[in-house]
Coordinates of C-alpha atoms and ligand atoms in Angstrom, one line a residue:
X1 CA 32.1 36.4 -70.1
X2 CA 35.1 35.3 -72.4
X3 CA 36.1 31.4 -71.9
X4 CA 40.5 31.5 -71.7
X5 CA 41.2 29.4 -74.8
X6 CA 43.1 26.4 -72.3
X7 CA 40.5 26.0 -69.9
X8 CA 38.0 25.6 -73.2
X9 CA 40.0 22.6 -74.8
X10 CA 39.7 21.2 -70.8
X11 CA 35.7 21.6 -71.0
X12 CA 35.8 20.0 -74.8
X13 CA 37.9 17.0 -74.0
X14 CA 35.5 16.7 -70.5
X15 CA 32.6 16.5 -72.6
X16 CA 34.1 14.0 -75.1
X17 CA 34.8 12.0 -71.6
X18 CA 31.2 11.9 -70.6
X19 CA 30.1 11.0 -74.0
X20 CA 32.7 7.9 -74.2
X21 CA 31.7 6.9 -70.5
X22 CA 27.4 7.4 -71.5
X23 CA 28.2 5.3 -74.6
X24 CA 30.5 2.0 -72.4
X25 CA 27.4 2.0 -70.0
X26 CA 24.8 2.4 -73.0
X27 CA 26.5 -0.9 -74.5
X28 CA 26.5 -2.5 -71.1
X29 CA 23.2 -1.5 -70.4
X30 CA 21.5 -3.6 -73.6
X31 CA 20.3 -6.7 -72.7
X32 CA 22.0 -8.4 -75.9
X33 CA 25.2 -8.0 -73.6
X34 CA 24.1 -9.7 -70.8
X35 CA 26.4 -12.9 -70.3
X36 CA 23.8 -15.8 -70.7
X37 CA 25.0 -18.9 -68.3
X38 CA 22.3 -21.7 -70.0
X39 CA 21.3 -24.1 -67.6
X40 CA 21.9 -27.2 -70.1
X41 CA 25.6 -26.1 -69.8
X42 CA 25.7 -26.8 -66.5
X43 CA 24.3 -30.8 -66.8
X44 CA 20.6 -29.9 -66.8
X45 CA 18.3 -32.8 -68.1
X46 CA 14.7 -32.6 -69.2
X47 CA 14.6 -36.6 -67.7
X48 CA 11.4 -36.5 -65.6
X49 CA 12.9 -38.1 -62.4
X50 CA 16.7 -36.1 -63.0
X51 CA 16.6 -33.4 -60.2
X52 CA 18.2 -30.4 -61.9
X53 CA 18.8 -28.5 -59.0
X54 CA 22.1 -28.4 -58.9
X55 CA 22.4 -27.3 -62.4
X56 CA 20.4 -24.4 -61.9
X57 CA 22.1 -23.5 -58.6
X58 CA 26.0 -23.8 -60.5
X59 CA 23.9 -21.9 -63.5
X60 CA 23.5 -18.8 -60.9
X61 CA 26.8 -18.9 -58.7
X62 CA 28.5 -18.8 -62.6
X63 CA 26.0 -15.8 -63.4
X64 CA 26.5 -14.3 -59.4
X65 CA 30.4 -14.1 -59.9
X66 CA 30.7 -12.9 -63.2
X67 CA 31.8 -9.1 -63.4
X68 CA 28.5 -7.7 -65.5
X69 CA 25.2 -8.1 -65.9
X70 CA 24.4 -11.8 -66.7
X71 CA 20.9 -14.0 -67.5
X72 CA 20.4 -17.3 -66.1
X73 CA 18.7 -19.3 -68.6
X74 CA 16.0 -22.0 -67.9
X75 CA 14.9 -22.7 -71.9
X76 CA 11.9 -23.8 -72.7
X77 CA 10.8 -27.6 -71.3
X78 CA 10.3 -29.6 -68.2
X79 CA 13.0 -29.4 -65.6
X80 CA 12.0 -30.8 -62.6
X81 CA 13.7 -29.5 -59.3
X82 CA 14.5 -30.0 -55.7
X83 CA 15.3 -27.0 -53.6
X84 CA 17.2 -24.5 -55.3
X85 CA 19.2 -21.3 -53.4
X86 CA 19.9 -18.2 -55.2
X87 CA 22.5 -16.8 -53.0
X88 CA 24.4 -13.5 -52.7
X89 CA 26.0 -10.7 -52.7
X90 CA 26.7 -11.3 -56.3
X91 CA 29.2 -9.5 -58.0
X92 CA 27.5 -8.6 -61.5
X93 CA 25.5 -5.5 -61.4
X94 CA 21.7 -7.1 -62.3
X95 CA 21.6 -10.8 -62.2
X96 CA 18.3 -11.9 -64.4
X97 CA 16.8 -15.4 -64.3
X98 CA 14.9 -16.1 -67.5
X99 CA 12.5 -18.6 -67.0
X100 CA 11.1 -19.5 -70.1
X101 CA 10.5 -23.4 -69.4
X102 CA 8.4 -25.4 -67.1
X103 CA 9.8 -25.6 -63.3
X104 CA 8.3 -28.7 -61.5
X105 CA 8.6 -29.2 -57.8
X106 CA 10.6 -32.1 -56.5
X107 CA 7.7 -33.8 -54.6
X108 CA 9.4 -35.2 -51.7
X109 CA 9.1 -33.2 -49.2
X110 CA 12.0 -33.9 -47.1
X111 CA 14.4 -32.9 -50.0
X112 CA 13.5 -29.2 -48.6
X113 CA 15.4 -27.5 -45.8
X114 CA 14.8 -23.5 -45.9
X115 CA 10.9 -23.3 -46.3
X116 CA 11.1 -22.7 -49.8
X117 CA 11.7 -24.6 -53.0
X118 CA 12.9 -21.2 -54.6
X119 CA 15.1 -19.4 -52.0
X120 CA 16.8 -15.6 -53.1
X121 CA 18.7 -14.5 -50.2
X122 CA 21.3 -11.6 -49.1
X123 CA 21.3 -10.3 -52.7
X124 CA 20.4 -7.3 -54.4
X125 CA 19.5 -6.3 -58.1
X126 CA 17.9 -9.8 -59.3
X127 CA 15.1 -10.4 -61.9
X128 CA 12.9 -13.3 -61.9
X129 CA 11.3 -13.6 -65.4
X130 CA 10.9 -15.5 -68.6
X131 CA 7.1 -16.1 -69.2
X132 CA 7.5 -20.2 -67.7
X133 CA 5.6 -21.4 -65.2
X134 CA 6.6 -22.5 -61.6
X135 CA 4.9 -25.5 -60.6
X136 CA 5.3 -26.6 -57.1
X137 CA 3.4 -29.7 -57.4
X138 CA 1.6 -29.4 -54.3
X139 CA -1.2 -31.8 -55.0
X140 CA 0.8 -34.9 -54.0
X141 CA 2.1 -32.9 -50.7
X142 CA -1.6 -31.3 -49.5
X143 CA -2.5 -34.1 -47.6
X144 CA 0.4 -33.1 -45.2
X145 CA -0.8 -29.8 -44.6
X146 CA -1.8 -29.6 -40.8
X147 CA -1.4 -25.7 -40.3
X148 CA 1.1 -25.9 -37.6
X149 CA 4.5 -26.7 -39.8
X150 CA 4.6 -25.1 -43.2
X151 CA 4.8 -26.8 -46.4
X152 CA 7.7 -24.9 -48.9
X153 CA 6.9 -22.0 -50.2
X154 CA 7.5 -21.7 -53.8
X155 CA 9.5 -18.6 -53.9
X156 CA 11.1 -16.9 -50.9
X157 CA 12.7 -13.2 -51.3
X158 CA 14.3 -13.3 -47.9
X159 CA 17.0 -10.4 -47.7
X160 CA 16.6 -9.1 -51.1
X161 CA 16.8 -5.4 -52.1
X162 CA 15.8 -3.9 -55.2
X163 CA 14.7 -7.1 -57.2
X164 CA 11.7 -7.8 -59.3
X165 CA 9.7 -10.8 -60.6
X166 CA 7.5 -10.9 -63.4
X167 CA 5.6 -12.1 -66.5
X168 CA 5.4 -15.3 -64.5
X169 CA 2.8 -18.0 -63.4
X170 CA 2.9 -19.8 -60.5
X171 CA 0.6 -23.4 -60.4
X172 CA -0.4 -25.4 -57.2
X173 CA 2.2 -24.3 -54.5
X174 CA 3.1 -26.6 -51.8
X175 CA 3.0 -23.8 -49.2
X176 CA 2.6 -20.6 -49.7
X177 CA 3.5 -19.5 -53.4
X178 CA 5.4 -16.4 -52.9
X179 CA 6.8 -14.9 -49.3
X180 CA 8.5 -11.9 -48.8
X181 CA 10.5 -11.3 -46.2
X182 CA 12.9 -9.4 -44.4
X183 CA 13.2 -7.1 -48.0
X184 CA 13.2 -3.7 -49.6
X185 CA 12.5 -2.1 -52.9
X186 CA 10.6 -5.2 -54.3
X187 CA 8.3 -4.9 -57.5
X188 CA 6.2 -8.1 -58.1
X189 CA 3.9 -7.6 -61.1
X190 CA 2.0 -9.4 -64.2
X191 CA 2.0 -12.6 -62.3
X192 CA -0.5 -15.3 -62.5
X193 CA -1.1 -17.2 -59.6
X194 CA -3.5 -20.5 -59.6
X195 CA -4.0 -23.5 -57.0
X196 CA -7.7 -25.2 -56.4
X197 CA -9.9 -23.0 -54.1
X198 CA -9.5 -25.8 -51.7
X199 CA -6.1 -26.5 -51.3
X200 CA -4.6 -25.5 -47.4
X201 CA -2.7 -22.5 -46.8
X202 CA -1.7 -21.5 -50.4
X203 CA -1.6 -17.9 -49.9
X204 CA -0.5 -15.9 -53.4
X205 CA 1.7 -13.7 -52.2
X206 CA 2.6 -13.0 -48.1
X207 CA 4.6 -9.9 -46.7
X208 CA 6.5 -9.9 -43.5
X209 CA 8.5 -7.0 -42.7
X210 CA 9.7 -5.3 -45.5
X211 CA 10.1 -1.8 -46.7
X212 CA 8.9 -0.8 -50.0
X213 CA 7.0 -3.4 -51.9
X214 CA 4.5 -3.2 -55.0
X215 CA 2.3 -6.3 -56.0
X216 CA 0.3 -5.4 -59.0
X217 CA -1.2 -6.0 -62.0
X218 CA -1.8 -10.2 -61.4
X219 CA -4.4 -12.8 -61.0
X220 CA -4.7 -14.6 -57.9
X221 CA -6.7 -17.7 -57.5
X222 CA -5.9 -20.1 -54.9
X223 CA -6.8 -21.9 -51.8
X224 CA -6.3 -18.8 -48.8
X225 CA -5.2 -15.1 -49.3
X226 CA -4.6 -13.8 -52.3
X227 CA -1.6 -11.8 -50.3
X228 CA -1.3 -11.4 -46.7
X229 CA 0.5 -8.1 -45.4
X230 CA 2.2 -9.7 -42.0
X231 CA 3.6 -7.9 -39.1
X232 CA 6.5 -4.9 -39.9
X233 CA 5.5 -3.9 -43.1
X234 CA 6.4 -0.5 -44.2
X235 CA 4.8 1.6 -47.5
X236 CA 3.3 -1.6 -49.1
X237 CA 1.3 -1.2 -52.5
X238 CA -1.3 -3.8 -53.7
X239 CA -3.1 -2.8 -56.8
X240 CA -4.9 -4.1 -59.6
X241 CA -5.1 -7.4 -58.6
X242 CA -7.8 -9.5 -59.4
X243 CA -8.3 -12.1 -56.9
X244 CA -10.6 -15.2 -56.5
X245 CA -11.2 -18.0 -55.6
X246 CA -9.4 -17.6 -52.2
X247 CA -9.9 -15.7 -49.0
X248 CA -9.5 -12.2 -49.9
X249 CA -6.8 -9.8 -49.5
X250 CA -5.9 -9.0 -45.7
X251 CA -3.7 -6.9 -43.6
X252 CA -2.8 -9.5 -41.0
X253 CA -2.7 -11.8 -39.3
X254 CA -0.8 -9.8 -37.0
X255 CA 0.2 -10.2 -33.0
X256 CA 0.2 -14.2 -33.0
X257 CA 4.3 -14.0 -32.4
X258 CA 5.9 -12.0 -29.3
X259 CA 8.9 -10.5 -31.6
X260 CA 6.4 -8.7 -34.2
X261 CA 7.0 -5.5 -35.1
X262 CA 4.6 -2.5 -36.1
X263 CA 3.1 -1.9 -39.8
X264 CA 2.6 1.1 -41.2
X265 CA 1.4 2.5 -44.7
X266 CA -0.3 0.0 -46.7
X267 CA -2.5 0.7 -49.7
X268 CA -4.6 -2.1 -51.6
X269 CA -6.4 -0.3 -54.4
X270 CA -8.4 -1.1 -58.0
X271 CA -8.6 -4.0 -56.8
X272 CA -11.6 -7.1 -58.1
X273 CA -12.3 -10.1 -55.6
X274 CA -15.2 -12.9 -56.8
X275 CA -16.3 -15.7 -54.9
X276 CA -14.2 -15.0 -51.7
X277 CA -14.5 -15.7 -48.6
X278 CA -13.3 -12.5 -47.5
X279 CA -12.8 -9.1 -49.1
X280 CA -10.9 -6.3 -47.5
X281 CA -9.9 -7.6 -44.1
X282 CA -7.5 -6.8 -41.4
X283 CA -6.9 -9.4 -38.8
X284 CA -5.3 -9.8 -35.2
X285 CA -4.6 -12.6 -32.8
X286 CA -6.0 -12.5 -29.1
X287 CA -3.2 -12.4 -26.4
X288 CA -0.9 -10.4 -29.0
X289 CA 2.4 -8.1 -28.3
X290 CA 1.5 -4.7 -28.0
X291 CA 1.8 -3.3 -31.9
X292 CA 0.6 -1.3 -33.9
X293 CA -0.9 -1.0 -37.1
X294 CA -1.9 2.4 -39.2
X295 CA -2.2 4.2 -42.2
X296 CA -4.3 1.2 -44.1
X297 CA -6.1 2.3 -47.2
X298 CA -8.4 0.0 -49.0
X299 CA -9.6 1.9 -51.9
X300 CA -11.5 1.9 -55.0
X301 CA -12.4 -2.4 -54.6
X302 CA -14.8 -4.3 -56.6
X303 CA -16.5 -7.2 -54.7
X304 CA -18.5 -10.1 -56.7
X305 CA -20.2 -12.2 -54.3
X306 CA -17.6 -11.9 -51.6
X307 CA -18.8 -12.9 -48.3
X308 CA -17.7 -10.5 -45.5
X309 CA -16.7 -7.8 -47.6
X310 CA -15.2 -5.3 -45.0
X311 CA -13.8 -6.7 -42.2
X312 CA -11.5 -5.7 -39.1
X313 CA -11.4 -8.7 -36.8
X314 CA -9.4 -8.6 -33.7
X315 CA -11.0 -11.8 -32.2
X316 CA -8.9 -14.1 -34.8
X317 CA -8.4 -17.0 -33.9
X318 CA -10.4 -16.5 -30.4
X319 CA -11.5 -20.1 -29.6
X320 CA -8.0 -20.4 -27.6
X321 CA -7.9 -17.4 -25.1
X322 CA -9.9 -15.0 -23.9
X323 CA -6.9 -12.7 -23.7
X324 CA -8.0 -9.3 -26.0
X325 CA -5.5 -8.5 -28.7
X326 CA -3.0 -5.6 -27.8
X327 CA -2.5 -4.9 -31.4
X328 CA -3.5 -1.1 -31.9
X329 CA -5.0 -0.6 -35.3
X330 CA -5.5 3.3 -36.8
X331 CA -6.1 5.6 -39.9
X332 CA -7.5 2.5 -41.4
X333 CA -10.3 3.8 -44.2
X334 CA -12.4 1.8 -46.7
X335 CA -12.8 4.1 -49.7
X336 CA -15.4 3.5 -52.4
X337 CA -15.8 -0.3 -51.9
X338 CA -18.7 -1.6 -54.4
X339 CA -20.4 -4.8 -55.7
X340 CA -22.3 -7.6 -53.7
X341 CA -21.8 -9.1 -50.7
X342 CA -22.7 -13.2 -50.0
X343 CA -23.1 -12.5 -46.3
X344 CA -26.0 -10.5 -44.7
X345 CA -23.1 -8.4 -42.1
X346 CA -21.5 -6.8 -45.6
X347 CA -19.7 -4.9 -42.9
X348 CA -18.1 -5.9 -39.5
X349 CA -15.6 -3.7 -37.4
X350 CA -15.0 -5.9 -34.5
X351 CA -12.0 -4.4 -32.5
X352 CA -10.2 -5.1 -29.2
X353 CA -11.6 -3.6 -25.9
X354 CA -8.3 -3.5 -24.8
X355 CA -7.0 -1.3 -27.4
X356 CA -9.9 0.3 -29.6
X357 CA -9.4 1.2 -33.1
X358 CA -9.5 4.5 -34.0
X359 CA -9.9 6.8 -36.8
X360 CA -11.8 3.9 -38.9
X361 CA -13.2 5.7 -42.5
X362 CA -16.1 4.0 -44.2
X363 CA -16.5 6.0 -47.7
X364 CA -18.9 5.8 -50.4
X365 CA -19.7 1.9 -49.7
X366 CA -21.9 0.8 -52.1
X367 CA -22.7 -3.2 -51.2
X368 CA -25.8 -4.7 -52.4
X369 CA -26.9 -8.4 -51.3
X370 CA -25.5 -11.2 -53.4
X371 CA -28.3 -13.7 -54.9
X372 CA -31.0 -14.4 -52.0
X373 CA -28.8 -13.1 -49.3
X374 CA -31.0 -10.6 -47.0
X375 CA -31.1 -6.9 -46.8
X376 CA -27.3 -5.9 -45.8
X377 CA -26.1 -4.8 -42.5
X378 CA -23.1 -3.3 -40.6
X379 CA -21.9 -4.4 -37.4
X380 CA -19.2 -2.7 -34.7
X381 CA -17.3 -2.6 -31.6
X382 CA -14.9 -0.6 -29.5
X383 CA -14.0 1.0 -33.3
X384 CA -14.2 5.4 -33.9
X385 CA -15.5 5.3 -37.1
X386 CA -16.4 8.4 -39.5
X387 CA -18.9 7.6 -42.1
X388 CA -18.6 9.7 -45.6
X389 CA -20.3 9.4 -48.9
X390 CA -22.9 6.8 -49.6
X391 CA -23.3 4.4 -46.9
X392 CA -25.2 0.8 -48.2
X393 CA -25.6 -0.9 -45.9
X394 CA -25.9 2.0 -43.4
X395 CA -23.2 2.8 -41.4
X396 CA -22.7 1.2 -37.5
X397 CA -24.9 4.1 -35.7
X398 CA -22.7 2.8 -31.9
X399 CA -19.3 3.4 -33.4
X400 CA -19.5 7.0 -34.5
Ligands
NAG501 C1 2.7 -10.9 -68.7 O1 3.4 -12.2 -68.6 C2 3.1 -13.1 -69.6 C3 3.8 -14.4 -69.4 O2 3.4 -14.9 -68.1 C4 3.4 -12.5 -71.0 O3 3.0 -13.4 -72.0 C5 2.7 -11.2 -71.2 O4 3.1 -10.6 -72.4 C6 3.1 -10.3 -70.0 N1 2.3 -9.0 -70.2 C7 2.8 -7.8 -70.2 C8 1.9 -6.7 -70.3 O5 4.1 -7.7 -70.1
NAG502 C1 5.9 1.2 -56.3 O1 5.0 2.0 -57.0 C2 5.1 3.4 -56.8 C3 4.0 4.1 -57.5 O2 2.8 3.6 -57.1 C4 6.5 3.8 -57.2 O3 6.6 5.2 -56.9 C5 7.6 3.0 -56.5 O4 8.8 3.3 -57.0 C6 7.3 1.5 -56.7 N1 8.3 0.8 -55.9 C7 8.9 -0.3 -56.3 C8 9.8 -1.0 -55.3 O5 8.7 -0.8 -57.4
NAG503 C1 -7.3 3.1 -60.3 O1 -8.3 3.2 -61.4 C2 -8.6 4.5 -61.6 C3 -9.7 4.5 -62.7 O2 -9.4 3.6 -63.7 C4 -7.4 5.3 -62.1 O3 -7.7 6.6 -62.4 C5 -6.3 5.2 -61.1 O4 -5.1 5.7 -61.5 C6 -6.0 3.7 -60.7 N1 -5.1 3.7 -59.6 C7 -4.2 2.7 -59.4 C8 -3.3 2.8 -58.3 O5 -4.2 1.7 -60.2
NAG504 C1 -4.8 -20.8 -32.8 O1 -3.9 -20.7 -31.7 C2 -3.4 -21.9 -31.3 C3 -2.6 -21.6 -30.0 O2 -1.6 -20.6 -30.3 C4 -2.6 -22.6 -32.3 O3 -2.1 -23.9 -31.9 C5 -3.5 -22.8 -33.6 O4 -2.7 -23.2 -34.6 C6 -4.1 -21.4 -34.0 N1 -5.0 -21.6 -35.1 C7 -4.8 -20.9 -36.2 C8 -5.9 -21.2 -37.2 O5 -4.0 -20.1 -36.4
NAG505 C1 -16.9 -9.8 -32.4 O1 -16.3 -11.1 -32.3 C2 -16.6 -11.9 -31.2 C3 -15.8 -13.1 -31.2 O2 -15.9 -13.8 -32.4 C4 -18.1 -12.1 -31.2 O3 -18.5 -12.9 -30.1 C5 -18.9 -10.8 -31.3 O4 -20.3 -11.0 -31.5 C6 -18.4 -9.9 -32.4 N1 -19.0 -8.6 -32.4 C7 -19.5 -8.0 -33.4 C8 -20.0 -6.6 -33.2 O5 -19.5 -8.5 -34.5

């Protein structure tokens, strides 16, 4: 079909339009162009007892209002810090903090008032990165740990929407190191988390209902989980994370607050635990709300010496009621789950009476005993389980 001569001078000058327009955003698009808001311009001090929190916060609200894409810079040295809020909406398109220094935790613990030294909030499109370390210090503030008020976490996400963090280690949180919450599209990867296999409640990295969240690629080593998957979680993926010392990766603890809300689609797989206390668990409270949780996949795992390698326990926490939990847990399958286990029940589905698991897949399990422990066994109740593939130890013959 023959092109009128007008209408192909329109289509030409269209096309050089789109080529101008790809090669602005190309430019704006390079990093080089990012505006770079360097926290030394902004009174920061590498003085050991000068608190440069609010350097670092005027750093970002500079960074937050400007029109494109700008960097945050922490360069490379000590900076020691109180509690520091990232807050949006921001109006640049991505707003990166490069972390390429040492963070240190101010280690009073009243100079805290959100929960966390690090708090991102109501923003979208941040990066977290820089190859630094975040140091929260939390040897001097352990001793206050008493498992009923939190210590600060390290690094909250609360409200956050397509954000990252990554290439960075986190050392000896107060609290919990990273939390999650409230959040969608959320990649954490290549992080290195570390805090002494003893030190209380120092979960790597905790969920709590979010939509879309990857954790991967990272080294875990701390004092409790290596991440925790609370309550509302939707289409959660944990994989290739090497984890230990610690307590294991778990789905859980869900039902200890009235408000909770269902979880639904989590996979943990390629994943290496060593020395845990736990492997692959999911946990619920007695007395719970009446939630659910389904479609948990923990696949292709590699336990070293892991004491209680698969376990559902619905009797968390049981020494204060006898109330049974009311959280309903199915679809949840263990899928080619290998190594040693430190405890003689390598196994142990231990459901609620009230509301029985169902659909529970054990698949090609493959657990042999750890050092002298005994021969290996599985134990079950009120859980509908379907055994496939190899079975070691043998399958629980009452819950089929
Ligand atoms: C992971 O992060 C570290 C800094 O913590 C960095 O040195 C390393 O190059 C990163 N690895 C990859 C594959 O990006
Ligand atoms: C998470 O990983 C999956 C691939 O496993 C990918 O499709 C998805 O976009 C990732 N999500 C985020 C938020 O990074
Ligand atoms: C897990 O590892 C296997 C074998 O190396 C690989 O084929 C698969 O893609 C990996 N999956 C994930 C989610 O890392
Ligand atoms: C067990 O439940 C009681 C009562 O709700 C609570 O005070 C206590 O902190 C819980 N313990 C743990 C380990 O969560
Ligand atoms: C389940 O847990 C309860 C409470 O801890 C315990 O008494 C019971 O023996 C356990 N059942 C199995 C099959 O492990």
């Amino acid at each position: 079909m023959a092109i009128p001569a007008g209408t192909r001078l329109i289509v030409q000058l269209l096309g050089i339009c789109i080529a101008c327009f790809l090669s602005i955003n190309g430019v704006e698009s390079n990093p080089s162009s990012e505006a770079v808001f360097d926290i030394f311009n902004y009174g920061a001090k590498t003085e050991p007892k000068f608190d440069n929190a609010q350097a670092i916060i005027k750093a970002w609200k500079a960074a937050c209002e400007s029109s494109g894409p700008a960097k945050v810079v922490i360069p490379a040295g000590d900076f020691m810090a109180g509690e520091v809020v990232f807050s949006g909406p921001c109006k640049a398109h991505t707003t990166t903090v490069e972390i390429q220094g040492h963070l240190l935790a101010n280690i009073d613990p009243s100079t805290y008032t959100s929960g966390a030294w690090i708090m991102v909030q109501r923003v979208d499109n941040v990066v977290l990165t820089g190859g630094g370390i975040i140091n929260g210090e939390g040897k001097y503030d352990w001793k206050y740990a008493d498992g009923v008020s939190p210590l600060p976490v390290s690094l909250i996400f609360q409200e956050v929407g397509n954000s990252k963090a990554h290439n960075l280690k986190f050392v000896d949180s107060m609290g919990f190191h990273i939390e999650v919450m409230d959040s969608h599209e959320i990649d954490l990867f290549n992080l290195t988390i570390t805090a002494p296999g003893d030190s209380p409640y120092t979960d790597g990295v905790h969920l709590t209902n979010n939509i879309n969240v990857n954790v991967t690629d990272s080294v875990i080593a701390t004092g409790d989980d290596c991440v925790s998957i609370g309550h509302g979680n939707q289409n959660i993926v944990v994989a290739r994370i090497t984890c230990g010392p610690g307590h294991g990766i778990c789905v859980g603890n869900l039902g200890k607050q009235a408000d909770e809300k269902d979880l639904k689609g989590v996979t943990i797989s390629n994943c290496t635990l060593t020395g845990t206390t736990n492997g692959a668990r999911i946990k619920t409270y007695h007395d719970s709300a009446q939630i659910t949780a389904s479609d948990i996949v923990f696949q292709d795992i590699q336990m070293n010496n892991v004491q209680n390698p698969i376990m559902i326990d619905q009797h968390y926490n049981s020494t204060t009621t006898t109330a049974q939990s009311k959280v309903k847990i199915s679809n949840a399958r263990f899928v080619n789950i290998k190594g040693s286990s430190a405890s003689a029940v390598a196994v142990s589905l231990n459901c609620s009476s009230a509301v029985p698991c169902e659909g529970i897949e054990l698949a090609d399990i493959d657990l042999k005993p750890a050092g002298s422990t005994g021969p290996l066994t599985s134990a079950c109740s009120n859980a509908k389980t379907v055994l496939k593939g190899t079975q070691s130890p043998p399958g629980p013959a009452n819950c089929l």
